[in-house]
């Protein structure tokens, strides 16, 4: 009888770490300020562009206002909200030889450093994908309606938001399985080696994985 009790006790395994991590990921919003500004600047730029004729008849003031909102959005998404909401960050740097390198950072998930919540990640990716699509619609509407004076602003909107989208998609792919593995079925090895000659490399930074292309 005593041996049976000992065996039953040994079979019991309590893992409070997993429950804590699950509760964290199921939390709705852990970074409300970052979530707000992730959508605020890009939505404000779209609303201002659509309604600028109601606010002001000056083309220059509308142009500058929308461009500033797009610039604020690009900086905040690239440097702040991506790091807080999904644990990703990217940038591009030029080395001494004049070669361009994409640098990707992915936050490591540990017992003291949980991943982003599902709600925050969903808001981040939906905002990152939908808004560039809206600017593409603006591009065709501006082109077909012959409002060519707005074309430069629309192209700037597409460029800035598509740059963040491209950077985070590449960062997400590199952080999980590597761009080389994902694109192996679509691009030939020779073509991919020309576009990305270096393999992803990890740097010894605490809480971060850095991938260089």
PDB file of C-alpha atoms in Angstrom:
ATOM      1  CA  UNK A   1       0.000   0.000   0.000  1.00  0.00           C
ATOM      2  CA  UNK A   2       2.787   2.384   0.879  1.00  0.00           C
ATOM      3  CA  UNK A   3       4.642   1.542  -2.336  1.00  0.00           C
ATOM      4  CA  UNK A   4       1.503   2.302  -4.378  1.00  0.00           C
ATOM      5  CA  UNK A   5       1.164   5.727  -2.769  1.00  0.00           C
ATOM      6  CA  UNK A   6       4.782   6.506  -3.579  1.00  0.00           C
ATOM      7  CA  UNK A   7       4.280   5.502  -7.209  1.00  0.00           C
ATOM      8  CA  UNK A   8       1.161   7.644  -7.518  1.00  0.00           C
ATOM      9  CA  UNK A   9       3.023  10.611  -6.101  1.00  0.00           C
ATOM     10  CA  UNK A  10       5.879  10.202  -8.552  1.00  0.00           C
ATOM     11  CA  UNK A  11       3.484  10.205 -11.516  1.00  0.00           C
ATOM     12  CA  UNK A  12       2.048  13.619 -10.626  1.00  0.00           C
ATOM     13  CA  UNK A  13       3.669  16.489 -12.552  1.00  0.00           C
ATOM     14  CA  UNK A  14       2.624  20.072 -12.010  1.00  0.00           C
ATOM     15  CA  UNK A  15       3.752  22.620 -14.608  1.00  0.00           C
ATOM     16  CA  UNK A  16       2.722  26.080 -13.508  1.00  0.00           C
ATOM     17  CA  UNK A  17       4.997  27.686 -16.118  1.00  0.00           C
ATOM     18  CA  UNK A  18       2.839  26.522 -19.014  1.00  0.00           C
ATOM     19  CA  UNK A  19      -0.333  27.739 -17.322  1.00  0.00           C
ATOM     20  CA  UNK A  20       1.248  31.137 -16.713  1.00  0.00           C
ATOM     21  CA  UNK A  21       2.388  31.395 -20.327  1.00  0.00           C
ATOM     22  CA  UNK A  22      -1.057  30.338 -21.599  1.00  0.00           C
ATOM     23  CA  UNK A  23      -2.765  32.930 -19.414  1.00  0.00           C
ATOM     24  CA  UNK A  24      -0.368  35.584 -20.717  1.00  0.00           C
ATOM     25  CA  UNK A  25      -1.039  34.731 -24.366  1.00  0.00           C
ATOM     26  CA  UNK A  26      -4.787  34.700 -23.830  1.00  0.00           C
ATOM     27  CA  UNK A  27      -4.698  38.196 -22.323  1.00  0.00           C
ATOM     28  CA  UNK A  28      -6.375  40.663 -24.640  1.00  0.00           C
ATOM     29  CA  UNK A  29      -4.060  43.690 -24.707  1.00  0.00           C
ATOM     30  CA  UNK A  30      -0.788  43.858 -22.806  1.00  0.00           C
ATOM     31  CA  UNK A  31       0.524  47.024 -24.505  1.00  0.00           C
ATOM     32  CA  UNK A  32      -2.497  49.307 -25.050  1.00  0.00           C
ATOM     33  CA  UNK A  33      -0.435  52.397 -25.884  1.00  0.00           C
ATOM     34  CA  UNK A  34       1.669  50.608 -28.500  1.00  0.00           C
ATOM     35  CA  UNK A  35      -1.453  48.979 -29.962  1.00  0.00           C
ATOM     36  CA  UNK A  36      -3.172  52.358 -30.209  1.00  0.00           C
ATOM     37  CA  UNK A  37      -0.293  54.079 -31.989  1.00  0.00           C
ATOM     38  CA  UNK A  38       0.229  51.094 -34.281  1.00  0.00           C
ATOM     39  CA  UNK A  39      -3.141  51.935 -35.845  1.00  0.00           C
ATOM     40  CA  UNK A  40      -3.445  55.645 -35.063  1.00  0.00           C
ATOM     41  CA  UNK A  41      -0.917  57.128 -37.494  1.00  0.00           C
ATOM     42  CA  UNK A  42      -1.752  54.912 -40.465  1.00  0.00           C
ATOM     43  CA  UNK A  43      -5.516  55.245 -40.041  1.00  0.00           C
ATOM     44  CA  UNK A  44      -5.151  59.004 -39.500  1.00  0.00           C
ATOM     45  CA  UNK A  45      -3.145  59.279 -42.727  1.00  0.00           C
ATOM     46  CA  UNK A  46      -5.891  57.474 -44.670  1.00  0.00           C
ATOM     47  CA  UNK A  47      -8.712  59.517 -43.103  1.00  0.00           C
ATOM     48  CA  UNK A  48      -6.837  62.772 -43.676  1.00  0.00           C
ATOM     49  CA  UNK A  49      -6.188  61.865 -47.307  1.00  0.00           C
ATOM     50  CA  UNK A  50      -9.851  61.033 -47.929  1.00  0.00           C
ATOM     51  CA  UNK A  51     -11.277  64.018 -46.053  1.00  0.00           C
ATOM     52  CA  UNK A  52      -8.582  66.635 -46.648  1.00  0.00           C
ATOM     53  CA  UNK A  53     -10.817  68.679 -48.963  1.00  0.00           C
ATOM     54  CA  UNK A  54     -13.254  69.128 -46.079  1.00  0.00           C
ATOM     55  CA  UNK A  55     -10.575  70.400 -43.713  1.00  0.00           C
ATOM     56  CA  UNK A  56      -8.552  72.644 -45.992  1.00  0.00           C
ATOM     57  CA  UNK A  57      -8.435  73.804 -49.593  1.00  0.00           C
ATOM     58  CA  UNK A  58      -4.649  74.033 -49.496  1.00  0.00           C
ATOM     59  CA  UNK A  59      -3.018  71.161 -51.359  1.00  0.00           C
ATOM     60  CA  UNK A  60       0.361  71.807 -49.731  1.00  0.00           C
ATOM     61  CA  UNK A  61      -0.940  71.640 -46.159  1.00  0.00           C
ATOM     62  CA  UNK A  62      -2.846  68.406 -46.865  1.00  0.00           C
ATOM     63  CA  UNK A  63       0.167  66.904 -48.607  1.00  0.00           C
ATOM     64  CA  UNK A  64       2.534  67.748 -45.730  1.00  0.00           C
ATOM     65  CA  UNK A  65       0.077  66.561 -43.056  1.00  0.00           C
ATOM     66  CA  UNK A  66      -0.466  63.165 -44.671  1.00  0.00           C
ATOM     67  CA  UNK A  67       3.251  62.746 -45.357  1.00  0.00           C
ATOM     68  CA  UNK A  68       4.098  63.519 -41.729  1.00  0.00           C
ATOM     69  CA  UNK A  69       1.538  60.987 -40.509  1.00  0.00           C
ATOM     70  CA  UNK A  70       2.980  58.379 -42.856  1.00  0.00           C
ATOM     71  CA  UNK A  71       6.495  59.139 -41.623  1.00  0.00           C
ATOM     72  CA  UNK A  72       5.460  58.890 -37.962  1.00  0.00           C
ATOM     73  CA  UNK A  73       3.729  55.604 -38.735  1.00  0.00           C
ATOM     74  CA  UNK A  74       6.787  54.199 -40.499  1.00  0.00           C
ATOM     75  CA  UNK A  75       9.094  55.060 -37.610  1.00  0.00           C
ATOM     76  CA  UNK A  76       6.778  53.865 -34.825  1.00  0.00           C
ATOM     77  CA  UNK A  77       5.910  50.555 -36.508  1.00  0.00           C
ATOM     78  CA  UNK A  78       9.500  49.840 -37.500  1.00  0.00           C
ATOM     79  CA  UNK A  79      11.116  50.684 -34.155  1.00  0.00           C
ATOM     80  CA  UNK A  80       8.467  50.385 -31.430  1.00  0.00           C
ATOM     81  CA  UNK A  81       5.220  48.537 -32.095  1.00  0.00           C
ATOM     82  CA  UNK A  82       6.757  45.582 -33.932  1.00  0.00           C
ATOM     83  CA  UNK A  83       9.149  44.962 -31.065  1.00  0.00           C
ATOM     84  CA  UNK A  84       6.432  45.194 -28.403  1.00  0.00           C
ATOM     85  CA  UNK A  85       3.485  43.526 -30.135  1.00  0.00           C
ATOM     86  CA  UNK A  86       5.143  40.631 -31.996  1.00  0.00           C
ATOM     87  CA  UNK A  87       8.746  40.635 -30.753  1.00  0.00           C
ATOM     88  CA  UNK A  88      10.241  41.457 -34.163  1.00  0.00           C
ATOM     89  CA  UNK A  89      12.432  44.254 -35.483  1.00  0.00           C
ATOM     90  CA  UNK A  90      14.253  44.867 -38.751  1.00  0.00           C
ATOM     91  CA  UNK A  91      16.523  47.402 -40.372  1.00  0.00           C
ATOM     92  CA  UNK A  92      18.843  47.762 -43.328  1.00  0.00           C
ATOM     93  CA  UNK A  93      22.481  48.802 -43.061  1.00  0.00           C
ATOM     94  CA  UNK A  94      25.349  49.467 -45.470  1.00  0.00           C
ATOM     95  CA  UNK A  95      28.700  47.877 -44.668  1.00  0.00           C
ATOM     96  CA  UNK A  96      32.151  49.299 -45.393  1.00  0.00           C
ATOM     97  CA  UNK A  97      32.168  47.734 -48.862  1.00  0.00           C
ATOM     98  CA  UNK A  98      28.923  49.491 -49.798  1.00  0.00           C
ATOM     99  CA  UNK A  99      26.828  46.316 -49.649  1.00  0.00           C
ATOM    100  CA  UNK A 100      23.292  46.441 -48.275  1.00  0.00           C
ATOM    101  CA  UNK A 101      22.363  43.970 -45.514  1.00  0.00           C
ATOM    102  CA  UNK A 102      18.956  43.208 -43.990  1.00  0.00           C
ATOM    103  CA  UNK A 103      19.166  42.751 -40.223  1.00  0.00           C
ATOM    104  CA  UNK A 104      16.341  40.923 -38.440  1.00  0.00           C
ATOM    105  CA  UNK A 105      15.749  40.588 -34.702  1.00  0.00           C
ATOM    106  CA  UNK A 106      13.370  38.052 -33.155  1.00  0.00           C
ATOM    107  CA  UNK A 107      12.690  37.967 -29.425  1.00  0.00           C
ATOM    108  CA  UNK A 108      13.368  34.601 -27.802  1.00  0.00           C
ATOM    109  CA  UNK A 109      10.540  33.100 -25.772  1.00  0.00           C
ATOM    110  CA  UNK A 110      11.606  31.950 -22.335  1.00  0.00           C
ATOM    111  CA  UNK A 111      10.092  31.552 -18.898  1.00  0.00           C
ATOM    112  CA  UNK A 112      10.859  35.193 -18.119  1.00  0.00           C
ATOM    113  CA  UNK A 113      10.191  36.567 -21.599  1.00  0.00           C
ATOM    114  CA  UNK A 114       6.853  35.526 -23.048  1.00  0.00           C
ATOM    115  CA  UNK A 115       5.694  35.920 -26.605  1.00  0.00           C
ATOM    116  CA  UNK A 116       3.195  38.568 -27.585  1.00  0.00           C
ATOM    117  CA  UNK A 117      -0.480  37.939 -26.963  1.00  0.00           C
ATOM    118  CA  UNK A 118      -2.639  36.597 -29.762  1.00  0.00           C
ATOM    119  CA  UNK A 119      -4.856  39.702 -29.821  1.00  0.00           C
ATOM    120  CA  UNK A 120      -1.879  42.040 -30.174  1.00  0.00           C
ATOM    121  CA  UNK A 121      -0.319  39.911 -32.897  1.00  0.00           C
ATOM    122  CA  UNK A 122      -3.615  39.806 -34.798  1.00  0.00           C
ATOM    123  CA  UNK A 123      -4.029  43.587 -34.595  1.00  0.00           C
ATOM    124  CA  UNK A 124      -0.430  44.109 -35.663  1.00  0.00           C
ATOM    125  CA  UNK A 125      -0.583  41.929 -38.766  1.00  0.00           C
ATOM    126  CA  UNK A 126      -4.057  43.048 -39.856  1.00  0.00           C
ATOM    127  CA  UNK A 127      -3.039  46.711 -39.644  1.00  0.00           C
ATOM    128  CA  UNK A 128       0.226  45.974 -41.405  1.00  0.00           C
ATOM    129  CA  UNK A 129      -1.470  44.199 -44.334  1.00  0.00           C
ATOM    130  CA  UNK A 130      -4.775  46.025 -44.815  1.00  0.00           C
ATOM    131  CA  UNK A 131      -3.504  49.620 -44.892  1.00  0.00           C
ATOM    132  CA  UNK A 132      -1.052  49.142 -47.801  1.00  0.00           C
ATOM    133  CA  UNK A 133      -3.884  47.514 -49.740  1.00  0.00           C
ATOM    134  CA  UNK A 134      -5.999  50.627 -49.173  1.00  0.00           C
ATOM    135  CA  UNK A 135      -3.196  52.815 -50.517  1.00  0.00           C
ATOM    136  CA  UNK A 136      -2.997  50.597 -53.597  1.00  0.00           C
ATOM    137  CA  UNK A 137      -6.712  51.221 -54.150  1.00  0.00           C
ATOM    138  CA  UNK A 138      -6.030  54.958 -53.794  1.00  0.00           C
ATOM    139  CA  UNK A 139      -3.303  54.631 -56.430  1.00  0.00           C
ATOM    140  CA  UNK A 140      -5.650  53.228 -59.060  1.00  0.00           C
ATOM    141  CA  UNK A 141      -8.472  55.626 -58.167  1.00  0.00           C
ATOM    142  CA  UNK A 142      -6.087  58.585 -58.421  1.00  0.00           C
ATOM    143  CA  UNK A 143      -4.697  57.315 -61.701  1.00  0.00           C
ATOM    144  CA  UNK A 144      -8.055  56.674 -63.338  1.00  0.00           C
ATOM    145  CA  UNK A 145      -9.574  59.945 -62.086  1.00  0.00           C
ATOM    146  CA  UNK A 146      -6.525  61.854 -63.413  1.00  0.00           C
ATOM    147  CA  UNK A 147      -5.809  63.502 -60.061  1.00  0.00           C
ATOM    148  CA  UNK A 148      -2.128  63.326 -60.791  1.00  0.00           C
ATOM    149  CA  UNK A 149      -1.130  65.909 -58.192  1.00  0.00           C
ATOM    150  CA  UNK A 150      -1.941  63.338 -55.489  1.00  0.00           C
ATOM    151  CA  UNK A 151      -0.041  60.544 -57.200  1.00  0.00           C
ATOM    152  CA  UNK A 152       3.295  61.311 -55.530  1.00  0.00           C
ATOM    153  CA  UNK A 153       1.663  61.247 -52.083  1.00  0.00           C
ATOM    154  CA  UNK A 154      -0.076  57.940 -52.773  1.00  0.00           C
ATOM    155  CA  UNK A 155       3.175  56.397 -54.026  1.00  0.00           C
ATOM    156  CA  UNK A 156       4.896  57.606 -50.853  1.00  0.00           C
ATOM    157  CA  UNK A 157       2.167  55.953 -48.774  1.00  0.00           C
ATOM    158  CA  UNK A 158       2.529  52.673 -50.643  1.00  0.00           C
ATOM    159  CA  UNK A 159       6.325  52.767 -50.399  1.00  0.00           C
ATOM    160  CA  UNK A 160       6.539  53.505 -46.669  1.00  0.00           C
ATOM    161  CA  UNK A 161       3.923  50.991 -45.606  1.00  0.00           C
ATOM    162  CA  UNK A 162       5.023  48.311 -48.054  1.00  0.00           C
ATOM    163  CA  UNK A 163       8.591  48.666 -46.725  1.00  0.00           C
ATOM    164  CA  UNK A 164       7.419  47.840 -43.203  1.00  0.00           C
ATOM    165  CA  UNK A 165       5.266  44.978 -44.490  1.00  0.00           C
ATOM    166  CA  UNK A 166       8.132  43.507 -46.489  1.00  0.00           C
ATOM    167  CA  UNK A 167      10.582  43.929 -43.612  1.00  0.00           C
ATOM    168  CA  UNK A 168       8.358  42.218 -41.048  1.00  0.00           C
ATOM    169  CA  UNK A 169       7.363  39.392 -43.410  1.00  0.00           C
ATOM    170  CA  UNK A 170      11.035  38.670 -44.072  1.00  0.00           C
ATOM    171  CA  UNK A 171      11.747  38.996 -40.351  1.00  0.00           C
ATOM    172  CA  UNK A 172       8.956  36.550 -39.516  1.00  0.00           C
ATOM    173  CA  UNK A 173      10.187  34.034 -42.086  1.00  0.00           C
ATOM    174  CA  UNK A 174      13.796  34.335 -40.979  1.00  0.00           C
ATOM    175  CA  UNK A 175      12.938  34.044 -37.308  1.00  0.00           C
ATOM    176  CA  UNK A 176      11.033  30.783 -37.707  1.00  0.00           C
ATOM    177  CA  UNK A 177      12.502  28.667 -40.461  1.00  0.00           C
ATOM    178  CA  UNK A 178      14.795  30.823 -42.575  1.00  0.00           C
ATOM    179  CA  UNK A 179      14.091  32.515 -45.855  1.00  0.00           C
ATOM    180  CA  UNK A 180      16.300  30.042 -47.664  1.00  0.00           C
ATOM    181  CA  UNK A 181      14.070  27.122 -46.628  1.00  0.00           C
ATOM    182  CA  UNK A 182      10.785  28.918 -47.312  1.00  0.00           C
ATOM    183  CA  UNK A 183      11.748  30.092 -50.779  1.00  0.00           C
ATOM    184  CA  UNK A 184      13.473  26.885 -51.865  1.00  0.00           C
ATOM    185  CA  UNK A 185      10.370  25.783 -53.728  1.00  0.00           C
ATOM    186  CA  UNK A 186       9.930  29.092 -55.558  1.00  0.00           C
ATOM    187  CA  UNK A 187      13.403  30.378 -56.400  1.00  0.00           C
ATOM    188  CA  UNK A 188      16.391  28.592 -57.817  1.00  0.00           C
ATOM    189  CA  UNK A 189      19.427  28.262 -55.502  1.00  0.00           C
ATOM    190  CA  UNK A 190      21.572  30.404 -57.805  1.00  0.00           C
ATOM    191  CA  UNK A 191      19.073  33.253 -57.922  1.00  0.00           C
ATOM    192  CA  UNK A 192      18.558  33.189 -54.168  1.00  0.00           C
ATOM    193  CA  UNK A 193      22.279  33.143 -53.429  1.00  0.00           C
ATOM    194  CA  UNK A 194      22.630  36.267 -55.566  1.00  0.00           C
ATOM    195  CA  UNK A 195      19.854  38.043 -53.665  1.00  0.00           C
ATOM    196  CA  UNK A 196      20.915  36.795 -50.228  1.00  0.00           C
ATOM    197  CA  UNK A 197      24.518  35.564 -50.220  1.00  0.00           C
ATOM    198  CA  UNK A 198      24.900  35.152 -46.472  1.00  0.00           C
ATOM    199  CA  UNK A 199      23.202  32.589 -44.268  1.00  0.00           C
ATOM    200  CA  UNK A 200      21.307  33.747 -41.220  1.00  0.00           C
ATOM    201  CA  UNK A 201      23.605  34.164 -38.258  1.00  0.00           C
ATOM    202  CA  UNK A 202      22.724  34.331 -34.582  1.00  0.00           C
ATOM    203  CA  UNK A 203      24.386  36.840 -32.300  1.00  0.00           C
ATOM    204  CA  UNK A 204      24.808  36.253 -28.614  1.00  0.00           C
ATOM    205  CA  UNK A 205      22.416  38.882 -27.339  1.00  0.00           C
ATOM    206  CA  UNK A 206      20.219  38.044 -24.407  1.00  0.00           C
ATOM    207  CA  UNK A 207      16.558  37.707 -25.367  1.00  0.00           C
ATOM    208  CA  UNK A 208      17.153  38.306 -29.086  1.00  0.00           C
ATOM    209  CA  UNK A 209      17.945  36.315 -32.168  1.00  0.00           C
ATOM    210  CA  UNK A 210      19.597  38.342 -34.953  1.00  0.00           C
ATOM    211  CA  UNK A 211      19.489  37.188 -38.539  1.00  0.00           C
ATOM    212  CA  UNK A 212      21.595  38.836 -41.213  1.00  0.00           C
ATOM    213  CA  UNK A 213      21.006  38.661 -44.936  1.00  0.00           C
TER     214      UNK A 213
END
